[in-house]
Tab-separated table of C-alpha atoms in Angstrom:
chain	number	residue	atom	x	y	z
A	1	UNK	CA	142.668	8.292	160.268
A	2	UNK	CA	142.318	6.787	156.834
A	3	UNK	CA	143.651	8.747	153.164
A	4	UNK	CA	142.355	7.595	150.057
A	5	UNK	CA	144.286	9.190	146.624
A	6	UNK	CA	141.782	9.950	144.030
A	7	UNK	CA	143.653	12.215	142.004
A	8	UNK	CA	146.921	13.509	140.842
A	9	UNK	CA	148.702	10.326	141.444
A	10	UNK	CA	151.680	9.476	139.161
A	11	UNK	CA	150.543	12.591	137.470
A	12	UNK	CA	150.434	15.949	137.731
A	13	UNK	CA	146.536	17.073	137.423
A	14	UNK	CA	143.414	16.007	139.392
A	15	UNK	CA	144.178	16.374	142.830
A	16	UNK	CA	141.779	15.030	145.139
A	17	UNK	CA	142.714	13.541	148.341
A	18	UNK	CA	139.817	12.160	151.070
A	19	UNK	CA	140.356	12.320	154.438
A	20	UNK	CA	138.482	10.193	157.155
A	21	UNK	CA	138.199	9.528	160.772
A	22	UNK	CA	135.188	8.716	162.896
A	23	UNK	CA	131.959	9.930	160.987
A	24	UNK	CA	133.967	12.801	159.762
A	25	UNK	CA	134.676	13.068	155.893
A	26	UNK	CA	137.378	15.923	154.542
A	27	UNK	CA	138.154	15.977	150.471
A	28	UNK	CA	141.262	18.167	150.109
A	29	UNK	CA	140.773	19.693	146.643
A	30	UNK	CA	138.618	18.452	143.489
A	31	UNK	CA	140.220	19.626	140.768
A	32	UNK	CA	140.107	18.736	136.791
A	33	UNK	CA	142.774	16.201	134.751
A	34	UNK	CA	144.148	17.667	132.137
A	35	UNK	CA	146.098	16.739	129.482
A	36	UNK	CA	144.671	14.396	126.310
A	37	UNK	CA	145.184	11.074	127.975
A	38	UNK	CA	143.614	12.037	130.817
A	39	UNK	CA	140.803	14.352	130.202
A	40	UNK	CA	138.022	11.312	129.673
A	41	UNK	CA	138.762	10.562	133.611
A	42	UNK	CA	136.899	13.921	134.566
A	43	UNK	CA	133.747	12.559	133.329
A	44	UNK	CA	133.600	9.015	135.685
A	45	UNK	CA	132.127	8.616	139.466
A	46	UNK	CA	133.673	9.760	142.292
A	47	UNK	CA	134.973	6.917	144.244
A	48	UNK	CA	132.595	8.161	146.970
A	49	UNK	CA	129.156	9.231	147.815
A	50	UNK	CA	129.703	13.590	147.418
A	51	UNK	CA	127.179	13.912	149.730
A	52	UNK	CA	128.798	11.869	152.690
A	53	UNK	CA	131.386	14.417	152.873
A	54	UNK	CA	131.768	17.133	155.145
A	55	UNK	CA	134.334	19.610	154.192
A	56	UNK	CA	136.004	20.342	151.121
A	57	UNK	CA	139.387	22.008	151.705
A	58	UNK	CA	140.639	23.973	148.357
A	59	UNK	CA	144.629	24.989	148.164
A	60	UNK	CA	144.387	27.151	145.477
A	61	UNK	CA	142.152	28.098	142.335
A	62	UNK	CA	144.216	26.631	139.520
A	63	UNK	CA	141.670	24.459	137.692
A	64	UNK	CA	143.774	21.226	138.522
A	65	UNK	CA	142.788	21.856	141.817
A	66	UNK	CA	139.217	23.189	141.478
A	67	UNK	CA	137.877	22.002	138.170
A	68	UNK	CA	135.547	19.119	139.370
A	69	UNK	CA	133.670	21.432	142.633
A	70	UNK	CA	130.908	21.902	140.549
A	71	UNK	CA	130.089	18.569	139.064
A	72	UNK	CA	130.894	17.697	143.019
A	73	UNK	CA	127.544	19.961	143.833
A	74	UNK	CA	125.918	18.413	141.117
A	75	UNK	CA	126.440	14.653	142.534
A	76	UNK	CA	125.069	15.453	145.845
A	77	UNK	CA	127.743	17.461	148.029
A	78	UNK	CA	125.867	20.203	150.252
A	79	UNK	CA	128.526	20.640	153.252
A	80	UNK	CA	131.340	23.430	153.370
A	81	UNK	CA	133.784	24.763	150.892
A	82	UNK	CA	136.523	26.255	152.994
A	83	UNK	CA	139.858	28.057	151.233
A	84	UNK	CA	141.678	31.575	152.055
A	85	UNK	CA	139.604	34.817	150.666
A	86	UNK	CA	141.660	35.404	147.123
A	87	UNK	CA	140.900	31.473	146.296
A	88	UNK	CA	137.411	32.166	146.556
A	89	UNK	CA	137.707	35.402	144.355
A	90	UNK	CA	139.532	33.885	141.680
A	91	UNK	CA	137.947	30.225	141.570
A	92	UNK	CA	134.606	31.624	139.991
A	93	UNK	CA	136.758	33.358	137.391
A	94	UNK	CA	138.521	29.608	136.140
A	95	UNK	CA	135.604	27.834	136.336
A	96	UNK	CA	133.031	29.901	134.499
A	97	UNK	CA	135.640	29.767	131.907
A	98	UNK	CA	135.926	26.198	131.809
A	99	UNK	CA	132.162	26.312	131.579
A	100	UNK	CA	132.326	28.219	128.676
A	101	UNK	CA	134.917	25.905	127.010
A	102	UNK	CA	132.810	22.716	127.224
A	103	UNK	CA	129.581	24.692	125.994
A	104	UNK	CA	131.550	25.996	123.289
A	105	UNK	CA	133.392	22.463	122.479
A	106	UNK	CA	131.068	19.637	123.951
A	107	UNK	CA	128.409	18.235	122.319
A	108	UNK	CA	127.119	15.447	124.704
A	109	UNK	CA	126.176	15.797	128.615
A	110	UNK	CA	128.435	18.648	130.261
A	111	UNK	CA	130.336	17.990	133.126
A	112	UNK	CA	128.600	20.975	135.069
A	113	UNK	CA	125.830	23.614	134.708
A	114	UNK	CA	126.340	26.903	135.602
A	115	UNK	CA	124.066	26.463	138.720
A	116	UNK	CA	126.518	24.532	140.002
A	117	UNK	CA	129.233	27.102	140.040
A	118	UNK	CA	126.726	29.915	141.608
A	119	UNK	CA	125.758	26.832	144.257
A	120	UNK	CA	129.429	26.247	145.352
A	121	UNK	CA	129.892	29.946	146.085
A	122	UNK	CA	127.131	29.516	148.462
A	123	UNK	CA	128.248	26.732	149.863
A	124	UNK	CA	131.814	28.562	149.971
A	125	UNK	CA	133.765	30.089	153.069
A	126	UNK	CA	136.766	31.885	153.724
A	127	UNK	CA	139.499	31.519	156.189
A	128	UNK	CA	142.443	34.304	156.901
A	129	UNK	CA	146.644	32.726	156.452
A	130	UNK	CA	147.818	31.707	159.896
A	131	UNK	CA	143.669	31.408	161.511
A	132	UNK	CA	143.269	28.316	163.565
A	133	UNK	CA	139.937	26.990	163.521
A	134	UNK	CA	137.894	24.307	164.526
A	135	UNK	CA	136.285	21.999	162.007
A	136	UNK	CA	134.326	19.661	164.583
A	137	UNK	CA	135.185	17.586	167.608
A	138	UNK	CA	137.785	15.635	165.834
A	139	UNK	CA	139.389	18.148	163.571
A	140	UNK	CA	141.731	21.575	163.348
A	141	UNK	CA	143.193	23.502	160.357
A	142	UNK	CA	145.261	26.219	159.615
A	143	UNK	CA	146.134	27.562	156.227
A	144	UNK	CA	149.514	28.679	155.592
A	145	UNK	CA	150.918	30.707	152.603
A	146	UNK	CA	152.265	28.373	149.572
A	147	UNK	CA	153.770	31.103	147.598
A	148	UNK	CA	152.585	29.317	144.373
A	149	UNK	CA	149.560	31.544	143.206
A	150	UNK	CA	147.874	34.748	144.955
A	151	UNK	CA	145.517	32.707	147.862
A	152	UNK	CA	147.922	29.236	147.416
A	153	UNK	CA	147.953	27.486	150.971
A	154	UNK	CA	149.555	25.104	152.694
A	155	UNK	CA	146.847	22.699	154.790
A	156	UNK	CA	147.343	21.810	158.196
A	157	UNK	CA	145.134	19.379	159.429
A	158	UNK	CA	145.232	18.325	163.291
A	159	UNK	CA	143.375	15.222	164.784
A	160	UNK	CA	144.087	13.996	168.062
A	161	UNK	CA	147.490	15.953	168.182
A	162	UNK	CA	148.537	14.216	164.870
A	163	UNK	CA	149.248	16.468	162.232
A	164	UNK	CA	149.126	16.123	158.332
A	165	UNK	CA	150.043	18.158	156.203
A	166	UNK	CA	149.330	18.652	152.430
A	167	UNK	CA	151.310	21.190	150.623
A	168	UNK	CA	149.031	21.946	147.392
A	169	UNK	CA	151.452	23.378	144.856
A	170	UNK	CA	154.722	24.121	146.578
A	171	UNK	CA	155.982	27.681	145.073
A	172	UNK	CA	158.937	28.604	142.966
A	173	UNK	CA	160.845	31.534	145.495
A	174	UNK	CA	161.533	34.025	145.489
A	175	UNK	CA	158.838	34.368	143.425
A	176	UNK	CA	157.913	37.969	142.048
A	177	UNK	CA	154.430	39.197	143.444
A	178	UNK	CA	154.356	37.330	146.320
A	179	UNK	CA	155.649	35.493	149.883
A	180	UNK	CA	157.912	32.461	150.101
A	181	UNK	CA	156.035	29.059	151.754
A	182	UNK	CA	155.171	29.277	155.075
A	183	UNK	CA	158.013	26.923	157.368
A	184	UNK	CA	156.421	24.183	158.783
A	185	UNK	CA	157.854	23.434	162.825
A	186	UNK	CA	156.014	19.954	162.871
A	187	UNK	CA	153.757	17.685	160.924
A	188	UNK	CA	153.445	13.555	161.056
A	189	UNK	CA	152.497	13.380	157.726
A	190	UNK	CA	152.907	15.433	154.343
A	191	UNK	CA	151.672	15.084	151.150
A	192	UNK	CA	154.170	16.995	148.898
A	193	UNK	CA	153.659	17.886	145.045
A	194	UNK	CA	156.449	16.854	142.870
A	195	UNK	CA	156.151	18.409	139.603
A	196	UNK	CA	159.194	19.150	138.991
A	197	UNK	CA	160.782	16.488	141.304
A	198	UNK	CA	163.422	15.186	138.644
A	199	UNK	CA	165.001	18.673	137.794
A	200	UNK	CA	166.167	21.595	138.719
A	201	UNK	CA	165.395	25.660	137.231
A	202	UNK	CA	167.512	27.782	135.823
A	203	UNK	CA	168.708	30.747	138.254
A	204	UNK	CA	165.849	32.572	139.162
A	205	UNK	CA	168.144	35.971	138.979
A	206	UNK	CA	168.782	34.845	134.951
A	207	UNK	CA	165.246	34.681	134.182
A	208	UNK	CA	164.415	38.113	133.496
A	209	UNK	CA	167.616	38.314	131.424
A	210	UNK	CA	166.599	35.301	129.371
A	211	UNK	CA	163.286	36.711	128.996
A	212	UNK	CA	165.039	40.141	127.691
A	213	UNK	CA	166.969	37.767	125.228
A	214	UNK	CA	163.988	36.213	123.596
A	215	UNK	CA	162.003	39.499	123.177
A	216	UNK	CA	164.987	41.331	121.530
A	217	UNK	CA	165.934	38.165	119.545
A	218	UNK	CA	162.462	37.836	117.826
A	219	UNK	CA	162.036	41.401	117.383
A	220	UNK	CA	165.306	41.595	115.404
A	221	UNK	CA	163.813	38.896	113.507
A	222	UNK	CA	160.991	41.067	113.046
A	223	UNK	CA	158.640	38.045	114.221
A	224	UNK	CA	155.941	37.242	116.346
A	225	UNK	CA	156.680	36.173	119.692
A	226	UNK	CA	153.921	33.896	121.539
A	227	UNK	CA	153.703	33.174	124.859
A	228	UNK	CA	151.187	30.564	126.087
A	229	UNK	CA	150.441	31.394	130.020
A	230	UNK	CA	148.308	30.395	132.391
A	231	UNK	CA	145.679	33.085	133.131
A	232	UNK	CA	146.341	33.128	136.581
A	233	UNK	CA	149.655	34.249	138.496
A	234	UNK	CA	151.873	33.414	135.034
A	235	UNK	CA	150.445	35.879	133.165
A	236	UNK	CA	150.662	38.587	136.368
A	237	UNK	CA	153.938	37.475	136.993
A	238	UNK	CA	154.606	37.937	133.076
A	239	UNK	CA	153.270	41.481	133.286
A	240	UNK	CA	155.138	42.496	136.454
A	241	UNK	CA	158.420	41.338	134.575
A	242	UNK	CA	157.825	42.852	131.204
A	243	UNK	CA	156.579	46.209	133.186
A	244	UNK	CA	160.406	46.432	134.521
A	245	UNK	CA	162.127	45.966	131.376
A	246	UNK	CA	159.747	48.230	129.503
A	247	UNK	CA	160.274	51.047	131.979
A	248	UNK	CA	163.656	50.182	131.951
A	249	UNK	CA	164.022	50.422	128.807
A	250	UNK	CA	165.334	46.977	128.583
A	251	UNK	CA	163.387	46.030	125.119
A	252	UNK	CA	162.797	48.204	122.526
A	253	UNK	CA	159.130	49.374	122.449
A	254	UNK	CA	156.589	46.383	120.710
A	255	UNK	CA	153.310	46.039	120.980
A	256	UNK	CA	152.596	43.452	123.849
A	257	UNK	CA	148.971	42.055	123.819
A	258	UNK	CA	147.712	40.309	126.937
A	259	UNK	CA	145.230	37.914	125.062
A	260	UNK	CA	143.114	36.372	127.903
A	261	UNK	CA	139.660	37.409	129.069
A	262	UNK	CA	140.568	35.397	132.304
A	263	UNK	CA	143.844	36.907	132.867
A	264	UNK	CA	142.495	40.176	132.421
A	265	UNK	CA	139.931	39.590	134.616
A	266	UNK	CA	141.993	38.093	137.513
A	267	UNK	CA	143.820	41.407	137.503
A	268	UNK	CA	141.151	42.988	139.375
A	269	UNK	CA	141.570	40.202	142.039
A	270	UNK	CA	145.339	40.847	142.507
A	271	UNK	CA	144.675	45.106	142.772
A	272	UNK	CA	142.180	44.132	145.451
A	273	UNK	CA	144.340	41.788	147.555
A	274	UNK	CA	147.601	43.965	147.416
A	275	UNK	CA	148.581	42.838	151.083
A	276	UNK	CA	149.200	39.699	150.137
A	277	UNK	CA	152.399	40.595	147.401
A	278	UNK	CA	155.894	40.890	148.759
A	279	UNK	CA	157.853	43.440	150.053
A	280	UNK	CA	159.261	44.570	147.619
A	281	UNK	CA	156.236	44.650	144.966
A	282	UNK	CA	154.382	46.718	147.750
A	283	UNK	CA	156.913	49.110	147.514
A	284	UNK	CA	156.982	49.719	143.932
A	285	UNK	CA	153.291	50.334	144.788
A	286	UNK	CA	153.801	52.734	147.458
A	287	UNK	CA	156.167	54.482	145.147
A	288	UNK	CA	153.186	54.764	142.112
A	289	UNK	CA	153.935	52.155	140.109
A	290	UNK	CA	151.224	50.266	138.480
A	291	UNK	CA	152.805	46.792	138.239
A	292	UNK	CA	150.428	45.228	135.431
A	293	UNK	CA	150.247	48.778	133.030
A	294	UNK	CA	152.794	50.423	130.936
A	295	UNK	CA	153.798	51.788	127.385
A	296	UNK	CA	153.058	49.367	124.826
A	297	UNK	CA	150.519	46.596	126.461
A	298	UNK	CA	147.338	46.316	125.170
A	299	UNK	CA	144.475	44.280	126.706
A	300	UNK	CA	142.443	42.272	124.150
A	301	UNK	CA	139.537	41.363	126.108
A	302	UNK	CA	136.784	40.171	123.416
A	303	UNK	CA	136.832	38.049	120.275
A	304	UNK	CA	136.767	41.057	117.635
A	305	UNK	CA	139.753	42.701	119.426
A	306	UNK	CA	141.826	39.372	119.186
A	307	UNK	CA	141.338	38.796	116.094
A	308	UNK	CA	142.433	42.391	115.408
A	309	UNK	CA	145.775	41.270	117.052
A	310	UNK	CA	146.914	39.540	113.486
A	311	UNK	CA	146.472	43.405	111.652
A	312	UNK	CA	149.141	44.605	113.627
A	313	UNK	CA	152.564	43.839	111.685
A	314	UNK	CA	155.817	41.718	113.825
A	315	UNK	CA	157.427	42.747	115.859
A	316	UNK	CA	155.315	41.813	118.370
A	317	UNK	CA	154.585	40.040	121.380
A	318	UNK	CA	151.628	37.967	122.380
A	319	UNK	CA	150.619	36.370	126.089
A	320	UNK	CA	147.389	34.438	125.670
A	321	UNK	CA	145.929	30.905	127.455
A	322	UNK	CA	146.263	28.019	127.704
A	323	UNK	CA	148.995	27.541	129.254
A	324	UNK	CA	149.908	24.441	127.476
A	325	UNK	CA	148.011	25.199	124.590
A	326	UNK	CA	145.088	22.773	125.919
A	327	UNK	CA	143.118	25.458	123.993
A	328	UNK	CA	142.106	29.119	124.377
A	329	UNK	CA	142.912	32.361	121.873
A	330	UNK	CA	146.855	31.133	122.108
A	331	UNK	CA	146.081	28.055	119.602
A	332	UNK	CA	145.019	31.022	116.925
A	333	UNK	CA	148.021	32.197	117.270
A	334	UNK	CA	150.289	29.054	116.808
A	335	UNK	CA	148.004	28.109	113.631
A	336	UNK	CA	149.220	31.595	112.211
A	337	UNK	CA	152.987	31.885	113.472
A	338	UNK	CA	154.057	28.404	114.257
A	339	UNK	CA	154.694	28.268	110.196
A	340	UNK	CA	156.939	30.965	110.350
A	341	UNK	CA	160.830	30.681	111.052
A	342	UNK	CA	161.306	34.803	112.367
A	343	UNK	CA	159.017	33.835	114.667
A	344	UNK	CA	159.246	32.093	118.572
A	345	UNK	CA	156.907	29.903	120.708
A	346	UNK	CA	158.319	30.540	124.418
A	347	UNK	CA	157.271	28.097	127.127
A	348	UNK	CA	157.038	29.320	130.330
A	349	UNK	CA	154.794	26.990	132.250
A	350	UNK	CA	154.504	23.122	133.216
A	351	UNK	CA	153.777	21.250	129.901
A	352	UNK	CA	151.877	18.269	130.836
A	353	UNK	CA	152.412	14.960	129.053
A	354	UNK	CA	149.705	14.576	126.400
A	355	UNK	CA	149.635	18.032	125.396
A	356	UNK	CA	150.200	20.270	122.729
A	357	UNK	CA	152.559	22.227	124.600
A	358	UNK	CA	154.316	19.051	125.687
A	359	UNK	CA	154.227	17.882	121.979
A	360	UNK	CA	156.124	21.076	120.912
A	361	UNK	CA	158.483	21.250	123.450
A	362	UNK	CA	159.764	17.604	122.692
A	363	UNK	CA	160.872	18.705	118.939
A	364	UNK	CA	157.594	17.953	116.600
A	365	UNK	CA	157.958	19.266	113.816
A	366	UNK	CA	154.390	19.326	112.809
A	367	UNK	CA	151.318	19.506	115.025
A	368	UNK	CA	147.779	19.199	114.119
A	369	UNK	CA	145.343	22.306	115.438
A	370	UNK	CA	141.319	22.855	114.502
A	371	UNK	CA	142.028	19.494	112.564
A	372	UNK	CA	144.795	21.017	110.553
A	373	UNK	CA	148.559	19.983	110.275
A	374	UNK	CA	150.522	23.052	111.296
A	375	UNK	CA	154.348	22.881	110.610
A	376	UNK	CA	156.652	23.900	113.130
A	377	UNK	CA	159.116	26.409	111.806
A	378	UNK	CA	159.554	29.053	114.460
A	379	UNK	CA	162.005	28.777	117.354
A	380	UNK	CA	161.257	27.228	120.425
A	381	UNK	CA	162.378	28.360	123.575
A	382	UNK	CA	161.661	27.406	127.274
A	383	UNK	CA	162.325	29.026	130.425
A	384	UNK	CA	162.031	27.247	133.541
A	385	UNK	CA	162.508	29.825	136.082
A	386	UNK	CA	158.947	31.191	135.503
A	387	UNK	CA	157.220	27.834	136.489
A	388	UNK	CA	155.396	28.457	139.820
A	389	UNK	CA	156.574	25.091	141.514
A	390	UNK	CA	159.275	24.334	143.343
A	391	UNK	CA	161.836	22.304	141.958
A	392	UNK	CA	164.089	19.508	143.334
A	393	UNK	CA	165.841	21.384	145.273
A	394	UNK	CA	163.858	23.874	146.928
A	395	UNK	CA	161.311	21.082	147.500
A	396	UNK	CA	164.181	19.279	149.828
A	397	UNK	CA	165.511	22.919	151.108
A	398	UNK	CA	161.289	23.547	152.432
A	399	UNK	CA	160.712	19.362	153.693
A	400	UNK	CA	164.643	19.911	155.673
A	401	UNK	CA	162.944	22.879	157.335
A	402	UNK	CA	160.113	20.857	159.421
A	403	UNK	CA	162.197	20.552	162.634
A	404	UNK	CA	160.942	17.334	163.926
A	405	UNK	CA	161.090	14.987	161.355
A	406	UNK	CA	157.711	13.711	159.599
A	407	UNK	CA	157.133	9.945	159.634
A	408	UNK	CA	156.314	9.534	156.203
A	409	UNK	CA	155.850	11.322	152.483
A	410	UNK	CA	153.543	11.153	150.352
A	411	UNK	CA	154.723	12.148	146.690
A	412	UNK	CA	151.967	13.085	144.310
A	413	UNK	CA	151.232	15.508	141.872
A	414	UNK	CA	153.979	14.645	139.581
A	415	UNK	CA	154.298	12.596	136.596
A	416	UNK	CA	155.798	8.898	137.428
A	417	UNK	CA	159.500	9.795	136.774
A	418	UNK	CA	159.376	13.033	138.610
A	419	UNK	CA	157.795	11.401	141.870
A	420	UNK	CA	160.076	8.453	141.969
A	421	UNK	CA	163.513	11.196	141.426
A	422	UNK	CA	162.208	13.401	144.424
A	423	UNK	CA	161.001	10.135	146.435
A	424	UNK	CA	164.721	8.803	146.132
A	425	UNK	CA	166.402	12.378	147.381
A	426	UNK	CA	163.801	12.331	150.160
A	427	UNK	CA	165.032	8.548	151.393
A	428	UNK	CA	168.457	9.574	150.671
A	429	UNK	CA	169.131	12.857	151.684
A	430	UNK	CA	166.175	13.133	154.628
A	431	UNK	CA	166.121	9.711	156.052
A	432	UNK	CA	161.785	10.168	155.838
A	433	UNK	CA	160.293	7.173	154.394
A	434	UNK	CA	158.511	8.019	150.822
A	435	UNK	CA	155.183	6.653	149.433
A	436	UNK	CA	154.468	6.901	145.839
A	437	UNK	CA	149.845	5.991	146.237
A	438	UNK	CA	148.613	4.516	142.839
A	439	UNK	CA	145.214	6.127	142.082
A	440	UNK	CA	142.622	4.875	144.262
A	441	UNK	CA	144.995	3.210	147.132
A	442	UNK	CA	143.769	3.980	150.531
A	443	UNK	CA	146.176	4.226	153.179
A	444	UNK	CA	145.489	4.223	157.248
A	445	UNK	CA	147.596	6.648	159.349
């Protein structure tokens, strides 16, 4: 069995990992870079002919992960997309988005058509958590639950009683919403995010208080508080918090506008696939409780209700993509508040390096957005606890569960610093012998 890395490799976005043995061909995930140094990279050949390949095996529908399966289509690729049943239901959602960005913002050649997304769902399939199957004569998988977003798996990949094992994004639990990762009893191989290999989050039982601190230090400012999220899981998550200390009475009553078409969208997904949340978000259901409404939030799903949004006098609060201001409604926002020192920027999600978000959060004190320089006067806070990946820690607490020992790591999906900090505590701690692949390296099992 051979793995070649052709994505997400000393950084965080693009994963793409090809699998081969024999005449079979498996591409775990094809997902989109992101970030400004990296974006260009979505637009050159795949280091392989799409249409060789068999399978494609998708962890999850963040567009990291998924952002490239229709310009896949488009190069040739006809065999079977295979994922759990919310992946499939929430991929269309992020990628018809992202088709609407690049009409909106691309003048030349776009990456996809729209075909191309309708053709993948064809071309799509669905597997249940913990299901077995068959792929061919030399191949097995299971998906396992990842506990990063609603759908996230672990992959399980058997061949010849070998097992490896790729863990997608590895979640942040407890996490609200949903289940902690799956424990692993045995796998030869795994191929581990790393994120946020280099650090660890605050207490995840401090978050909601920290979050309570923000809101009722910005609205005693009497200033706007923005919160760029990522339209799916962060934002639910978000809502799911802010629904507790609402009803709690916890903050004083603000408007709180949810301003993200996708977001809203998605939250038709989670009402549908309620057996997948935890226990005890199924029993706030069972009690009544609508985790994503309450007093106070206000869904701005089109542009005219948005822009409406800046009538409405601070306090106030404001969730909105992207999640590191990559674009999306949440740069409007910045433009108009940013300037303003009563006013807060909170960061609740992985800021990738070349991006705005990033940019911020390392202490600019300017920024330029639609092509004009936008000081930065308002506060600017981050919370770490929110991020849906593991960190250090928990990402040695999940590899120290496999009981028999794998024979090697492979650390991607992490900027270079990150991957080398976790790939030392693996060595170190472990005793499992670490691999950091440079983009393109291929790698025989």
């Amino acid at each position: 069995m051979k793995i070649k890395f052709l994505g997400a490799t000393q950084t965080v976005t693009g994963s793409c990992f090809l699998l081969e043995k024999g005449n079979t061909k498996i591409l775990i995930d094809c997902g989109m870079y992101q970030g400004q140094d990296l974006v260009d990279k979505n637009y050159d050949e795949f280091d392989f002919d799409p249409s060789q390949v068999d399978y494609l095996i998708v962890t999850h529908a963040h567009l990291d992960h998924v952002g490239r399966i229709p310009k896949l289509i488009k190069e040739g690729f006809d065999g079977k997309i295979l994922s759990t049943g919310p992946t499939k239901q929430i991929a269309p959602i992020v990628l018809n988005d992202s088709y609407h960005i690049m009409e909106r913002e691309i003048s030349s050649e776009l990456l996809f058509e729209k075909e191309h997304i309708d053709q993948s769902l064809q071309q799509w399939e669905t597997v249940d958590y913990n299901e077995k199957i068959k792929l061919n004569e030399q191949f097995e998988i299971r998906f396992r639950e990842s506990g990063h977003i609603l759908g996230s798996a672990l992959v399980e990949l058997w061949s010849s009683g070998n097992k490896i094992l790729f863990t997608g994004d590895l979640g942040n639990s407890p996490a609200p919403l949903l289940k902690d990762p799956a424990q692993i009893n045995k796998a030869d191989y795994v191929v581990m995010e790393s994120a946020y290999g280099d650090r660890t989050h605050e207490d995840q039982s401090r978050r909601k208080e920290l979050l309570e601190n923000v809101i009722e230090n910005t609205i005693s400012s009497e200033g706007t508080l923005m919160i760029p999220a990522f339209a799916i899981e962060r934002t639910q998550e978000l809502l799911y918090e802010l629904n507790s200390l609402v009803e709690n009475s916890r903050i004083p009553k603000v408007p709180i506008f949810i301003d993200s078409p996708m977001a809203i969208k998605a939250l038709s997904v989670y009402r549908d696939n309620k057996q997948y949340f935890d226990k005890e978000a199924s029993q706030l259901m069972k009690q009544g409780d609508d985790l994503f409404k309450f007093p106070g939030l206000i869904f701005t799903e089109n542009e005219y209700q948005s822009k409406q949004i800046n009538d409405v006098q601070p306090p106030k609060v404001v969730v909105a993509g992207a999640g590191m201001s990559t674009g999306g409604r949440i740069l409007h926002h910045e433009m108009r508040y940013l300037p303003d020192p009563n006013s807060c920027l909170l960061l609740i999600c992985y800021q990738v390096e070349g991006t705005l978000g990033r940019e911020i959060l390392e202490g600019a004190d300017k920024v330029e957005i639609f092509g004009k320089e936008i000081p930065v006067n308002a506060k600017v806070k981050e919370i770490g606890g929110y991020s849906s990946h593991a960190d250090q820690s928990q990402l040695l607490s999940w590899l120290e569960t496999i009981k028999e020992k794998p024979k090697k790591v492979f650390v991607v999906q992490g900027e270079a610093e990150s991957a080398e900090a976790i790939s030392q505590k693996v060595r170190d701690q472990l005793g499992i012998e670490t691999k950091i692949p440079t983009l393109g390296e291929e790698i025989e099992l």
